[in-house]
Amino acid sequence: MATRKTSEPFWWLLFAAGGMVAALLVPVHLLVNGLAVPLGWTSISHARMLALAGHPLVKLYLFVLIALPLYHWAHRFRFVLEDLGLHGWRTPIAILCYGGAVAGTVATLWVLWGI
Amino acid sequence: MSDATITLEVTRYRPGHDREPHPQSFEVPFQKDWVVLDALNHIKDRIDGTLSYRWSCRMGVCGSCGMMVNGVPKLTCAAFLRDYRPGPIRVEPLANFPVIRDLVIALDDFMEKLRRVKPWIIRAEEKPVSEGEYRQTPAQLETYKQFSMCINCMLCYAACPVYGLAPAFVGPAAIALAYRYNLDSRDEGYRLREPVMSDAVGVWECTFVGECSVVCPKGVDPAAAIQRSKLAGATDWLLSMVMPWGGRR
Amino acid sequence: MSEPRVERPGLYYPKLPTTWWLRNTNYFLFMLRELSSVFIMVFLVLFLVELYRLSQGPKAYGAYLETLRAPGWIVFHVVALAFALYHSVTWFKLSGVVQVVRVGERQVPPSLVTAASFALWAVVSIVLLWFMVRG
């Protein structure tokens, strides 16, 4: 049986790294940035947030925090769609999901560049 | 023997006659030491001799009596009627496989995949028998032992939605066995199995539903074998990227 | 890619319905686990928008936080938090099984690897919490 060269290991590594980042870091950010700050349990002033996000190391951290889990999403969502019976659409699904993650990575770089 | 009975709803399918399988009910004596296989044998011996199914050892070793019992893949020799009281008990052929007749499924696909992963010890160079056996420490045995318990009963394939949706997938048991030989200190066949494992229909097809490991009657963990093979494959790939001159094992 | 399989005459080929994941609890939990990634992704996109608004000045930043106060977004974040926690728990449990850690010749039991991951998660979360809410 002929075997095909596949890019799966590449995407799987990004998925695994993104899943780990999401598991370790996302819950606390969801709690603080998604609930505590909007609900006024705590406040992070514009000046302080800007000073924080402007620091190169924090920028690097934010890049890892946002970009990597996008690949985790892309990988899982791609297989969810396939598991829901869309096997005939494998290639377009993969392009859309991973393409979305790449677009998100570029957007993250652009936003962080502008801070 | 008491007068109590229990109903089995058994899937019937006669090739060339039925368009699709349909259930047929049989009332069998309820005995607390009977397993589903005993009930099927009772049906075949006493009620309807045309019922077809596979079985052999009736002690959880041969792996031939796997069927869906109430929708769950089970060895019918280990599924006690008393655990399904008051019934009825649905007995269907193993899911995801083509049905030949009644409860008998086609094995060809699994057998072909099993051969493809070369589940035997491969040596770069065999040493002559006169030089003695290939020795192994207990710790080396321990690394792969649980994966060697597989009896090829195919319950894991019946539990795997990925195999159900994409039958080309090499599947849990075959990959677990490939992994078992890859882990074996006496084996040198990693490179030969890799093309099958790292193929698009190999380990990468798995989405880690994990049900294969839940239904395994022998405590094998095929899901872990597949994910660990992904990790090994991905590490290999990464090494070959950063060290193209030979980072691969 | 899977080629269509060659079907032999006489055999019955069952088709797995697309609702297979409603058939048992484990399948359903698997689907929840996979879909947690969608909620995490949406949260991160919202967070990215917040950072973008941050770069536009105090007014834009304040207006965005005001938007997030809407009941709909609060509900979303509560649901997303539940999914994110489910992701963390399942991730650490499964990665303990996948990642074989050896000390000498012995394999560290997966439960111990998972416990260590949970401990790391707690420490990282507390440090981040302290870093974000102090002063």
Coordinates of C-alpha atoms in Angstrom, one line a residue:
Chain A
M1 CA 0.0 0.0 0.0
A2 CA 1.4 3.4 -1.0
T3 CA 1.8 5.8 1.8
R4 CA 1.4 9.5 1.6
K5 CA 3.6 12.3 3.1
T6 CA 1.4 14.1 5.5
S7 CA 1.6 17.4 7.3
E8 CA -0.3 15.9 10.3
P9 CA 2.7 15.9 12.7
F10 CA 3.1 19.7 12.2
W11 CA -0.5 20.5 13.0
W12 CA -0.6 18.0 15.8
L13 CA 2.4 19.6 17.6
L14 CA 0.7 23.0 17.3
F15 CA -2.5 21.4 18.6
A16 CA -0.7 19.8 21.6
A17 CA 1.1 23.0 22.5
G18 CA -2.1 25.0 22.1
G19 CA -4.0 22.6 24.3
M20 CA -1.4 22.8 27.0
V21 CA -1.4 26.6 26.9
A22 CA -5.2 26.7 27.0
A23 CA -5.4 24.2 29.9
L24 CA -2.8 26.1 32.0
L25 CA -3.6 29.7 31.3
V26 CA -7.0 30.3 29.9
P27 CA -9.3 29.6 32.9
V28 CA -7.7 32.3 35.0
H29 CA -7.8 34.8 32.2
L30 CA -11.5 34.0 31.6
L31 CA -12.1 34.6 35.2
V32 CA -10.3 37.9 35.4
N33 CA -10.7 39.4 31.9
G34 CA -14.0 37.9 31.0
L35 CA -15.8 38.2 34.4
A36 CA -14.0 39.9 37.2
V37 CA -13.1 43.1 35.3
P38 CA -16.4 43.6 33.5
L39 CA -18.4 42.9 36.6
G40 CA -16.3 45.3 38.6
W41 CA -14.9 42.8 41.2
T42 CA -11.5 44.2 40.4
S43 CA -10.4 46.9 38.0
I44 CA -7.4 47.2 35.8
S45 CA -7.0 50.8 34.7
H46 CA -6.2 51.7 31.1
A47 CA -2.8 53.1 32.1
R48 CA -1.8 50.0 34.0
M49 CA -3.1 47.6 31.3
L50 CA -1.3 49.6 28.6
A51 CA 1.9 49.5 30.6
L52 CA 1.6 45.8 31.2
A53 CA 0.8 44.9 27.6
G54 CA 3.5 47.2 26.3
H55 CA 6.3 45.2 28.0
P56 CA 8.1 43.0 25.4
L57 CA 8.0 39.9 27.6
V58 CA 4.2 40.4 28.3
K59 CA 3.7 40.8 24.6
L60 CA 5.5 37.5 24.0
Y61 CA 3.3 35.9 26.7
L62 CA 0.1 37.3 25.1
F63 CA 1.2 36.0 21.7
V64 CA 1.6 32.5 23.1
L65 CA -1.6 32.8 25.1
I66 CA -3.7 33.8 22.1
A67 CA -2.1 32.3 19.0
L68 CA -1.3 28.7 20.1
P69 CA -4.8 27.8 21.4
L70 CA -6.1 28.9 18.0
Y71 CA -4.4 25.9 16.5
H72 CA -5.8 23.7 19.3
W73 CA -9.3 25.0 18.2
A74 CA -8.6 24.5 14.5
H75 CA -7.4 20.9 15.0
R76 CA -10.3 19.8 17.2
F77 CA -13.0 21.6 15.3
R78 CA -11.7 20.1 12.1
F79 CA -12.1 16.6 13.5
V80 CA -15.5 17.4 15.1
L81 CA -16.8 18.3 11.7
E82 CA -15.3 15.1 10.2
D83 CA -16.7 13.1 13.1
L84 CA -20.1 14.6 12.3
G85 CA -20.0 12.9 9.0
L86 CA -18.4 15.5 6.7
H87 CA -15.6 13.2 5.6
G88 CA -16.1 14.0 2.0
W89 CA -15.2 17.6 2.8
R90 CA -11.9 16.9 4.5
T91 CA -9.6 19.1 2.5
P92 CA -11.8 22.3 2.5
I93 CA -12.5 21.8 6.2
A94 CA -8.8 21.5 7.0
I95 CA -8.0 24.6 4.9
L96 CA -10.7 26.6 6.6
C97 CA -9.8 25.6 10.1
Y98 CA -6.0 25.9 9.9
G99 CA -6.4 28.9 7.6
G100 CA -8.5 30.6 10.3
A101 CA -5.8 29.9 12.9
V102 CA -3.1 31.3 10.7
A103 CA -5.3 34.4 10.1
G104 CA -5.8 34.7 13.9
T105 CA -2.0 34.5 14.4
V106 CA -1.4 37.3 11.9
A107 CA -4.1 39.4 13.6
T108 CA -2.6 38.8 17.0
L109 CA 0.8 39.9 15.8
W110 CA -0.7 43.0 14.2
V111 CA -2.6 44.0 17.4
L112 CA 0.4 43.4 19.7
W113 CA 2.6 45.3 17.3
G114 CA 0.2 48.3 17.6
I115 CA 0.4 48.5 21.4
Chain B
M1 CA -33.9 -24.8 37.2
S2 CA -36.5 -22.1 37.9
D3 CA -39.4 -21.1 35.6
A4 CA -38.1 -17.6 35.1
T5 CA -37.3 -16.5 31.6
I6 CA -35.7 -13.6 29.9
T7 CA -36.2 -12.3 26.4
L8 CA -33.4 -11.8 23.8
E9 CA -33.9 -9.6 20.8
V10 CA -31.4 -11.1 18.4
T11 CA -30.5 -9.5 15.1
R12 CA -31.2 -11.7 12.1
Y13 CA -29.9 -11.2 8.6
R14 CA -30.1 -13.7 5.8
P15 CA -27.9 -12.7 2.8
G16 CA -29.7 -12.6 -0.5
H17 CA -33.0 -12.7 1.3
D18 CA -33.2 -9.8 3.7
R19 CA -32.6 -6.2 2.6
E20 CA -31.4 -5.3 6.0
P21 CA -31.1 -6.9 9.4
H22 CA -34.1 -7.1 11.7
P23 CA -34.6 -8.2 15.3
Q24 CA -36.2 -11.5 16.3
S25 CA -37.3 -12.2 19.9
F26 CA -36.6 -15.4 21.7
E27 CA -37.6 -16.3 25.3
V28 CA -34.9 -18.3 27.0
P29 CA -34.7 -19.8 30.6
F30 CA -33.1 -17.4 33.0
Q31 CA -30.3 -19.0 34.8
K32 CA -28.1 -16.9 37.1
D33 CA -24.9 -18.6 35.9
W34 CA -25.8 -18.2 32.2
V35 CA -24.0 -15.7 30.0
V36 CA -25.5 -14.3 26.7
L37 CA -23.5 -16.9 24.8
D38 CA -25.3 -19.7 26.8
A39 CA -28.6 -18.2 25.8
L40 CA -27.6 -18.1 22.1
N41 CA -26.5 -21.7 22.3
H42 CA -29.9 -22.6 23.9
I43 CA -31.7 -20.8 21.0
K44 CA -29.6 -22.7 18.4
D45 CA -30.0 -26.1 20.1
R46 CA -33.6 -25.9 21.1
I47 CA -35.5 -23.2 19.3
D48 CA -34.0 -22.2 15.9
G49 CA -31.1 -24.1 14.5
T50 CA -30.6 -21.5 11.7
L51 CA -29.2 -18.8 14.0
S52 CA -25.6 -18.1 13.1
Y53 CA -22.8 -16.7 15.4
R54 CA -19.2 -17.3 16.2
W55 CA -17.8 -18.7 19.4
S56 CA -15.2 -21.0 20.6
C57 CA -13.5 -21.1 24.0
R58 CA -16.3 -19.5 26.1
M59 CA -13.7 -18.3 28.6
G60 CA -12.6 -14.9 27.3
V61 CA -9.4 -16.1 25.5
C62 CA -10.3 -16.8 21.9
G63 CA -11.9 -13.4 21.1
S64 CA -14.5 -14.8 18.7
C65 CA -17.8 -14.2 20.5
G66 CA -17.8 -10.4 20.4
M67 CA -21.2 -8.9 19.8
M68 CA -23.2 -5.8 20.7
V69 CA -25.1 -6.4 24.0
N70 CA -27.6 -3.6 24.6
G71 CA -25.6 -1.5 22.2
V72 CA -22.2 -2.1 24.0
P73 CA -19.4 -4.2 22.5
K74 CA -19.0 -7.3 24.8
L75 CA -17.6 -10.8 24.8
T76 CA -20.9 -12.7 25.1
C77 CA -19.1 -15.4 27.1
A78 CA -18.5 -12.8 29.8
A79 CA -21.8 -11.0 29.7
F80 CA -24.1 -12.5 32.4
L81 CA -27.8 -12.5 31.9
R82 CA -28.3 -11.5 35.5
D83 CA -26.6 -8.2 34.8
Y84 CA -29.3 -7.4 32.2
R85 CA -32.4 -8.3 34.2
P86 CA -35.3 -8.0 33.6
G87 CA -34.4 -7.6 29.9
P88 CA -35.1 -7.7 27.1
I89 CA -31.5 -8.0 26.0
R90 CA -30.6 -6.7 22.6
V91 CA -27.9 -8.9 20.9
E92 CA -26.6 -7.4 17.6
P93 CA -23.5 -8.1 15.4
L94 CA -20.4 -6.1 16.3
A95 CA -21.0 -2.5 15.1
N96 CA -19.0 -0.9 12.2
F97 CA -18.4 -4.3 10.5
P98 CA -20.1 -5.7 7.4
V99 CA -22.6 -8.4 8.4
I100 CA -22.3 -11.8 6.6
R101 CA -25.3 -13.4 8.3
D102 CA -27.2 -12.9 11.6
L103 CA -24.5 -12.2 14.2
V104 CA -21.5 -13.1 12.0
I105 CA -19.4 -10.2 10.7
A106 CA -16.7 -10.0 8.1
L107 CA -13.2 -10.2 9.5
D108 CA -11.2 -9.6 6.3
D109 CA -10.6 -5.9 6.9
F110 CA -9.2 -6.3 10.4
M111 CA -7.1 -9.3 9.3
E112 CA -5.6 -7.3 6.5
K113 CA -4.8 -4.3 8.8
L114 CA -3.3 -6.6 11.4
R115 CA -0.9 -8.0 8.7
R116 CA -0.1 -4.5 7.6
V117 CA 1.4 -3.4 10.9
K118 CA 3.7 -6.5 11.1
P119 CA 2.9 -7.6 14.6
W120 CA 5.9 -9.8 15.1
I121 CA 9.5 -9.3 16.2
I122 CA 11.6 -7.9 13.4
R123 CA 15.4 -8.1 13.5
A124 CA 17.8 -6.2 11.2
E125 CA 19.7 -9.5 11.2
E126 CA 18.4 -12.7 12.7
K127 CA 21.0 -14.5 14.8
P128 CA 21.3 -18.3 14.5
V129 CA 19.5 -20.4 16.9
S130 CA 22.8 -21.8 18.2
E131 CA 23.5 -18.3 19.7
G132 CA 20.6 -18.6 22.0
E133 CA 17.4 -16.6 22.6
Y134 CA 16.9 -12.8 22.6
R135 CA 16.9 -12.0 26.2
Q136 CA 14.9 -9.4 28.1
T137 CA 14.7 -8.1 31.6
P138 CA 11.4 -8.0 33.6
A139 CA 11.5 -4.2 33.4
Q140 CA 11.8 -4.3 29.6
L141 CA 8.9 -6.8 29.5
E142 CA 6.8 -4.4 31.7
T143 CA 7.0 -1.6 29.2
Y144 CA 4.9 -3.3 26.6
K145 CA 3.2 -6.1 28.5
Q146 CA -0.4 -4.7 28.8
F147 CA -0.4 -4.1 25.0
S148 CA 0.5 -7.7 24.4
M149 CA -2.7 -8.9 26.1
C150 CA -4.9 -8.2 23.0
I151 CA -7.0 -11.2 21.8
N152 CA -8.1 -9.7 18.5
C153 CA -11.7 -9.7 19.5
M154 CA -12.3 -6.4 17.7
L155 CA -14.6 -4.9 20.4
C156 CA -12.4 -1.8 20.1
Y157 CA -13.3 -1.4 16.4
A158 CA -17.0 -1.7 17.3
A159 CA -16.6 1.1 19.9
C160 CA -14.6 3.4 17.5
P161 CA -16.8 6.0 15.7
V162 CA -13.8 7.0 13.6
Y163 CA -13.6 3.5 12.2
G164 CA -17.3 3.5 11.7
L165 CA -17.1 6.7 9.7
A166 CA -13.8 6.1 7.9
P167 CA -13.3 2.3 7.6
A168 CA -9.8 2.9 6.0
F169 CA -8.5 3.8 9.5
V170 CA -6.0 1.2 10.7
G171 CA -7.8 1.2 14.0
P172 CA -7.2 0.6 17.8
A173 CA -6.1 -3.0 18.1
A174 CA -3.7 -3.0 15.1
I175 CA -2.0 0.2 16.2
A176 CA -1.8 -1.0 19.8
L177 CA -0.1 -4.2 18.6
A178 CA 2.3 -2.2 16.4
Y179 CA 3.1 -0.1 19.4
R180 CA 3.6 -3.2 21.5
Y181 CA 6.3 -4.5 19.1
N182 CA 7.9 -1.0 18.8
L183 CA 8.3 -1.0 22.5
D184 CA 9.8 -4.5 22.6
S185 CA 13.5 -4.3 23.4
R186 CA 14.1 -7.3 21.1
D187 CA 12.4 -5.6 18.1
E188 CA 14.1 -3.5 15.4
G189 CA 11.1 -3.0 13.1
Y190 CA 10.1 0.6 14.0
R191 CA 11.2 1.9 10.6
L192 CA 9.2 -0.8 8.8
R193 CA 6.0 -0.1 10.7
E194 CA 6.3 3.7 10.5
P195 CA 4.9 4.1 7.0
V196 CA 1.6 2.4 8.1
M197 CA 1.5 4.2 11.5
S198 CA 2.3 7.7 10.2
D199 CA 0.0 7.4 7.2
A200 CA -3.0 9.7 7.0
V201 CA -5.2 6.7 7.8
G202 CA -2.9 5.6 10.6
V203 CA -2.5 7.2 14.0
W204 CA -3.4 10.7 12.8
E205 CA -6.9 9.6 12.0
C206 CA -7.7 9.0 15.7
T207 CA -9.5 11.8 17.6
F208 CA -9.0 10.2 21.0
V209 CA -12.6 9.4 21.8
G210 CA -11.1 6.8 24.1
E211 CA -14.0 4.3 24.0
C212 CA -11.7 1.5 22.6
S213 CA -9.9 1.4 26.0
V214 CA -13.2 1.4 27.9
V215 CA -14.6 -1.7 26.1
C216 CA -11.4 -3.7 26.0
P217 CA -12.0 -7.0 27.9
K218 CA -8.3 -7.5 28.4
G219 CA -7.4 -4.1 30.0
V220 CA -5.4 -3.0 27.0
D221 CA -5.3 0.8 26.5
P222 CA -5.3 1.2 22.6
A223 CA -6.1 4.9 23.0
A224 CA -2.9 5.5 24.9
A225 CA -0.9 3.5 22.4
I226 CA -2.2 5.6 19.6
Q227 CA -1.6 9.0 21.3
R228 CA 1.9 7.9 22.4
S229 CA 2.6 6.9 18.8
K230 CA 1.4 10.3 17.6
L231 CA 3.8 11.9 20.1
A232 CA 6.7 9.7 18.9
G233 CA 5.8 10.4 15.3
A234 CA 5.6 14.1 15.9
T235 CA 8.9 14.1 17.8
D236 CA 10.5 12.2 14.9
W237 CA 9.1 14.7 12.4
L238 CA 10.4 17.6 14.5
L239 CA 13.9 16.1 14.7
S240 CA 14.0 15.4 11.0
M241 CA 13.2 19.1 10.5
V242 CA 15.8 20.6 12.7
M243 CA 18.4 17.9 12.0
P244 CA 17.8 16.7 8.4
W245 CA 21.1 14.9 8.4
G246 CA 19.8 12.2 10.8
G247 CA 18.0 13.1 13.9
R248 CA 15.6 10.2 13.4
R249 CA 15.9 7.1 15.5
Chain C
M1 CA -8.0 10.5 3.1
S2 CA -10.2 7.5 3.0
E3 CA -11.1 5.9 -0.3
P4 CA -14.7 4.5 -0.5
R5 CA -14.5 0.9 0.5
V6 CA -15.3 -1.8 -2.0
E7 CA -18.6 -3.3 -0.9
R8 CA -19.1 -7.0 -1.6
P9 CA -22.5 -8.2 -2.7
G10 CA -24.6 -10.0 -0.1
L11 CA -23.0 -8.4 2.9
Y12 CA -24.9 -5.8 4.9
Y13 CA -22.8 -2.6 5.4
P14 CA -24.1 -0.6 8.5
K15 CA -23.9 3.2 8.3
L16 CA -23.0 5.1 11.4
P17 CA -25.5 7.9 11.8
T18 CA -24.2 11.4 12.4
T19 CA -25.9 11.3 15.8
W20 CA -23.6 8.6 17.0
W21 CA -22.3 10.9 19.8
L22 CA -25.7 10.8 21.4
R23 CA -25.5 7.1 21.9
N24 CA -23.6 6.9 25.1
T25 CA -22.3 9.2 27.8
N26 CA -18.7 8.8 26.9
Y27 CA -19.3 9.8 23.3
F28 CA -21.3 12.8 24.5
L29 CA -18.6 13.9 26.9
F30 CA -16.0 13.5 24.1
M31 CA -18.1 15.9 22.0
L32 CA -18.2 18.4 24.9
R33 CA -14.5 18.1 25.3
E34 CA -13.8 18.8 21.7
L35 CA -16.3 21.7 21.6
S36 CA -14.7 23.3 24.6
S37 CA -12.0 24.5 22.1
V38 CA -14.7 26.7 20.4
F39 CA -15.5 28.6 23.6
I40 CA -11.8 29.0 24.4
M41 CA -11.2 30.3 20.8
V42 CA -14.1 32.8 21.0
F43 CA -12.9 34.1 24.4
L44 CA -9.4 34.6 23.0
V45 CA -10.8 36.5 20.0
L46 CA -12.7 38.7 22.4
F47 CA -9.6 39.2 24.5
L48 CA -7.7 40.1 21.3
V49 CA -10.3 42.7 20.5
E50 CA -9.9 44.1 24.1
L51 CA -6.2 44.5 23.4
Y52 CA -6.9 46.2 20.1
R53 CA -9.3 48.6 21.9
L54 CA -6.6 49.1 24.6
S55 CA -4.3 50.4 21.9
Q56 CA -6.9 52.9 20.7
G57 CA -6.9 54.8 24.0
P58 CA -8.8 55.0 27.4
K59 CA -12.2 55.9 25.8
A60 CA -12.3 52.9 23.4
Y61 CA -11.0 50.6 26.2
G62 CA -13.7 51.8 28.6
A63 CA -16.4 51.5 25.9
Y64 CA -15.3 47.9 25.2
L65 CA -15.4 46.9 28.9
E66 CA -18.9 48.5 29.0
T67 CA -19.9 46.2 26.1
L68 CA -18.6 43.1 28.0
R69 CA -20.9 44.1 30.9
A70 CA -24.0 43.1 28.8
P71 CA -25.8 40.1 30.3
G72 CA -25.3 38.1 27.1
W73 CA -21.5 38.4 27.3
I74 CA -21.5 37.7 31.0
V75 CA -23.5 34.5 30.4
F76 CA -21.1 33.6 27.5
H77 CA -18.1 34.0 29.8
V78 CA -19.7 31.9 32.6
V79 CA -20.4 29.1 30.1
A80 CA -16.9 29.5 28.5
L81 CA -15.3 29.3 32.0
A82 CA -17.1 26.0 32.6
F83 CA -15.9 24.7 29.3
A84 CA -12.3 26.0 29.9
L85 CA -12.2 24.2 33.3
Y86 CA -13.5 21.0 31.6
H87 CA -10.8 21.3 29.0
S88 CA -8.1 21.8 31.7
V89 CA -9.3 18.8 33.7
T90 CA -9.6 16.4 30.7
W91 CA -6.4 17.7 29.2
F92 CA -4.3 17.0 32.3
K93 CA -6.0 13.7 32.9
L94 CA -5.3 12.5 29.3
S95 CA -1.9 14.0 28.9
G96 CA -0.9 12.1 32.0
V97 CA -1.7 8.9 30.1
V98 CA -0.1 10.0 26.8
Q99 CA 3.1 11.5 28.2
V100 CA 5.2 8.6 29.6
V101 CA 7.5 9.8 32.3
R102 CA 10.3 7.5 33.4
V103 CA 12.5 7.6 36.4
G104 CA 15.3 5.2 35.7
E105 CA 13.6 2.1 34.2
R106 CA 10.3 2.6 36.0
Q107 CA 7.4 4.4 34.5
V108 CA 5.8 7.1 36.8
P109 CA 2.1 6.2 37.2
P110 CA -0.1 8.4 35.0
S111 CA -2.1 9.5 38.0
L112 CA 1.1 11.1 39.5
V113 CA 1.8 12.9 36.3
T114 CA -1.7 14.2 36.3
A115 CA -1.5 15.3 39.9
A116 CA 1.7 17.2 39.1
S117 CA 0.0 18.9 36.2
F118 CA -2.9 20.0 38.4
A119 CA -0.4 21.4 41.0
L120 CA 1.4 23.3 38.2
W121 CA -2.0 24.6 36.9
A122 CA -2.9 25.9 40.4
V123 CA 0.5 27.6 40.9
V124 CA 0.4 29.2 37.5
S125 CA -3.2 30.4 38.0
I126 CA -2.4 31.9 41.4
V127 CA 0.7 33.7 40.2
L128 CA -1.2 35.2 37.2
L129 CA -4.1 36.2 39.4
W130 CA -1.8 38.0 41.8
F131 CA 0.1 39.6 38.9
M132 CA -3.2 40.9 37.3
V133 CA -5.1 42.1 40.3
R134 CA -2.5 43.6 42.6
G135 CA -2.5 47.4 43.0

